PDB file of C-alpha atoms in Angstrom:
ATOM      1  CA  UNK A   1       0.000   0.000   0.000  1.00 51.00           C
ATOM      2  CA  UNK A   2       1.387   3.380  -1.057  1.00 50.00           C
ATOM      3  CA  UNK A   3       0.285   6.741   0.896  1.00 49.00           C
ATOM      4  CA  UNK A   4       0.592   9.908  -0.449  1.00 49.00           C
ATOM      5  CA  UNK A   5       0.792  12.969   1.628  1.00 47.00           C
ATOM      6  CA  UNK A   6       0.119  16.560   0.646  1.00 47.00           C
ATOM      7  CA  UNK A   7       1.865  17.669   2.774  1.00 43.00           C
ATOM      8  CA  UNK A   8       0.728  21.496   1.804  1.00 42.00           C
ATOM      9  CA  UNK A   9      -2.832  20.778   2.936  1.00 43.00           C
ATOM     10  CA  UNK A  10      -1.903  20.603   6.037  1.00 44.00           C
ATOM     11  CA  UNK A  11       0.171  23.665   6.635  1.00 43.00           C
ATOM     12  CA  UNK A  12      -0.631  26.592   8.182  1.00 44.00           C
ATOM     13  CA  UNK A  13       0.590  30.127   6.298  1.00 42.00           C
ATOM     14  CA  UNK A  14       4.579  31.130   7.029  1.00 43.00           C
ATOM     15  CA  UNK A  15       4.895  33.434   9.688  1.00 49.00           C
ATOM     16  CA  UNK A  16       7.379  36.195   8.661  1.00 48.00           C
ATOM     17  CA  UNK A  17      10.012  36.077   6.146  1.00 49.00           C
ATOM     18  CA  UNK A  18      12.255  32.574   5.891  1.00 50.00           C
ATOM     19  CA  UNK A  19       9.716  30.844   8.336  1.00 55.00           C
ATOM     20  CA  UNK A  20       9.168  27.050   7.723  1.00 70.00           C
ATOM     21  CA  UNK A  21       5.920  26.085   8.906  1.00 86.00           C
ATOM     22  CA  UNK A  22       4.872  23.522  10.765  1.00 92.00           C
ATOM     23  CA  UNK A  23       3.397  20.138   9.230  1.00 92.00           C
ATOM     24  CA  UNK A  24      -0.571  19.689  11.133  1.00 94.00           C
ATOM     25  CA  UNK A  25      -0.525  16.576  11.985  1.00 95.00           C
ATOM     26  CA  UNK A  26      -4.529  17.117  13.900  1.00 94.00           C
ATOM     27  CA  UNK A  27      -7.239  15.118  11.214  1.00 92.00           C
ATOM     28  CA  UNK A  28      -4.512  12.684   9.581  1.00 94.00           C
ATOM     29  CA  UNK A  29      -5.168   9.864   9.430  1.00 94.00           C
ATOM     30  CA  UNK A  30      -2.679   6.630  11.184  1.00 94.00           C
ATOM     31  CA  UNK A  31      -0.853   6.286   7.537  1.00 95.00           C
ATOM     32  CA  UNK A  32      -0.605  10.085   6.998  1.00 96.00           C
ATOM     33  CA  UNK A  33       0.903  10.375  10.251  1.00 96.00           C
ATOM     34  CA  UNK A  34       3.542   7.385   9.627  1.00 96.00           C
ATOM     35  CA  UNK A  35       4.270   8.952   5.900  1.00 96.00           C
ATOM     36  CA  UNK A  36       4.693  12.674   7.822  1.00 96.00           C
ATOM     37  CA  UNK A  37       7.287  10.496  10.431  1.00 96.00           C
ATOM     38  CA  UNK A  38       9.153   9.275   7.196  1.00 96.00           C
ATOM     39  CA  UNK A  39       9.173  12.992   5.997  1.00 95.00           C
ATOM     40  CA  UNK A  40      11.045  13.461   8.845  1.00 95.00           C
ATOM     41  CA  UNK A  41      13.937  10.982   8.792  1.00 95.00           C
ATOM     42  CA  UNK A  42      11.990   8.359  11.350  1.00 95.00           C
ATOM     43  CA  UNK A  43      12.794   4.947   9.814  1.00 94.00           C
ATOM     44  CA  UNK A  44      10.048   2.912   8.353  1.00 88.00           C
ATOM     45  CA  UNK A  45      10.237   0.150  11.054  1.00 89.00           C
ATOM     46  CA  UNK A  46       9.977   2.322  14.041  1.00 95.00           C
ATOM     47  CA  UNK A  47       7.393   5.067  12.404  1.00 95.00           C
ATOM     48  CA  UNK A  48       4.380   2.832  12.209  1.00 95.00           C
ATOM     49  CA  UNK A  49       4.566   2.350  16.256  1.00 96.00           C
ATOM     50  CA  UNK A  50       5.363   6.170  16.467  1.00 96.00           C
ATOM     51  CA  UNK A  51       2.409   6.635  14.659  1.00 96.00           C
ATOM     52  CA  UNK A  52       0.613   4.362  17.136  1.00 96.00           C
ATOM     53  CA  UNK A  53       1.839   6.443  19.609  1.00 96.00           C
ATOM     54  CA  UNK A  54       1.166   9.980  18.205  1.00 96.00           C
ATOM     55  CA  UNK A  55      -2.281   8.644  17.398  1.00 95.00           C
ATOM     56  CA  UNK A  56      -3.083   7.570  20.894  1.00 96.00           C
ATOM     57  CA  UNK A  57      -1.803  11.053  22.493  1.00 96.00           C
ATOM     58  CA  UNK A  58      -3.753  13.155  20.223  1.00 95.00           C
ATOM     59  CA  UNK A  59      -6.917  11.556  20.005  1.00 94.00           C
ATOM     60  CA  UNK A  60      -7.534   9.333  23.009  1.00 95.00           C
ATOM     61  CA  UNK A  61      -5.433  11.417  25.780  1.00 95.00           C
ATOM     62  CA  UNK A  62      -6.028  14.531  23.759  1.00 93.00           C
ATOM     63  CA  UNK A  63      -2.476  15.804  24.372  1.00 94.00           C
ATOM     64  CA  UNK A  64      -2.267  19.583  23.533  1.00 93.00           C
ATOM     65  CA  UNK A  65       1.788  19.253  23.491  1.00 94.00           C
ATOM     66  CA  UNK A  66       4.208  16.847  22.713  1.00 96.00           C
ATOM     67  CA  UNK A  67       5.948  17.250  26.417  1.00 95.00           C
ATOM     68  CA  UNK A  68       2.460  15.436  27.883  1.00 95.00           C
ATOM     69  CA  UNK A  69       3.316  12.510  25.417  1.00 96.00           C
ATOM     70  CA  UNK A  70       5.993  10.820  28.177  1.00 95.00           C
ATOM     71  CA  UNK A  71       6.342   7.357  26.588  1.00 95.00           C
ATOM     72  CA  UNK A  72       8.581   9.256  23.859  1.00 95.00           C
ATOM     73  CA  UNK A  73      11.895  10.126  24.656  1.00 95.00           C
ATOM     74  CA  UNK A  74      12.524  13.769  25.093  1.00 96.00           C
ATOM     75  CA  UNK A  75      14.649  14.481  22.363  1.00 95.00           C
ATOM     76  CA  UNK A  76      12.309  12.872  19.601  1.00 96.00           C
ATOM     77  CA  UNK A  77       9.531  15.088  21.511  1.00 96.00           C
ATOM     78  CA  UNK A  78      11.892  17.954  20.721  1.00 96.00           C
ATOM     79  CA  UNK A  79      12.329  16.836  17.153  1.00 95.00           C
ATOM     80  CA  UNK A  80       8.412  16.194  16.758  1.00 96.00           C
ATOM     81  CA  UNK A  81       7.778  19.702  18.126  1.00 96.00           C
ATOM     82  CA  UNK A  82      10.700  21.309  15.516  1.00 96.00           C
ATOM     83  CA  UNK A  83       8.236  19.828  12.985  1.00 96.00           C
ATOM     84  CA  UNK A  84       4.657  19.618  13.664  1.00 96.00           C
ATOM     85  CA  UNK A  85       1.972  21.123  15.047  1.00 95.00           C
ATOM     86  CA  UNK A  86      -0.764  19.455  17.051  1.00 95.00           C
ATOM     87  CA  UNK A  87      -2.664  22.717  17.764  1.00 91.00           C
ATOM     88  CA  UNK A  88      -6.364  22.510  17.336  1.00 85.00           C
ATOM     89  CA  UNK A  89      -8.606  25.099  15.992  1.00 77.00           C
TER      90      UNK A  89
END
């Protein structure tokens, strides 16, 4: 199975000049979020438990940050926070 990932959709506008924005990771769905993992340089065998994990946080716990998420080490909650957002509107 191949998932694609528009990445753009799920954006929200540049702040400023130079600023990279965020990828939303709030309404993917468990494949999105494992593609937007592999986007980020998370290898293919861990990011479909990441995704697990991500998915669990945000929509069962209903973690509003990645420093609530405390089964993931700190420094990939870093690196998840460097690239996503999990804001919701």
């Amino acid at each position: 199975m191949t998932v694609t990932l528009d990445i753009d959709r799920h954006r929200p506008a540049a702040c400023g000049a130079g600023a990279t924005a965020l990828i939303r990771l709030i309404g993917m769905t468990r494949p999105q979020l494992q593609a937007a993992l592999e986007r980020i340089g998370i290898p293919g065998h861990q990011s479909r438990m990441r995704a697990s994990q991500l998915w669990h946080w945000l929509y069962h716990r209903g973690a509003a940050s990645f420093s609530e998420m405390t089964n993931i080490s700190k420094d990939l909650r870093a690196r998840f926070a460097d690239a996503f957002d999990i804001s919701r509107l």
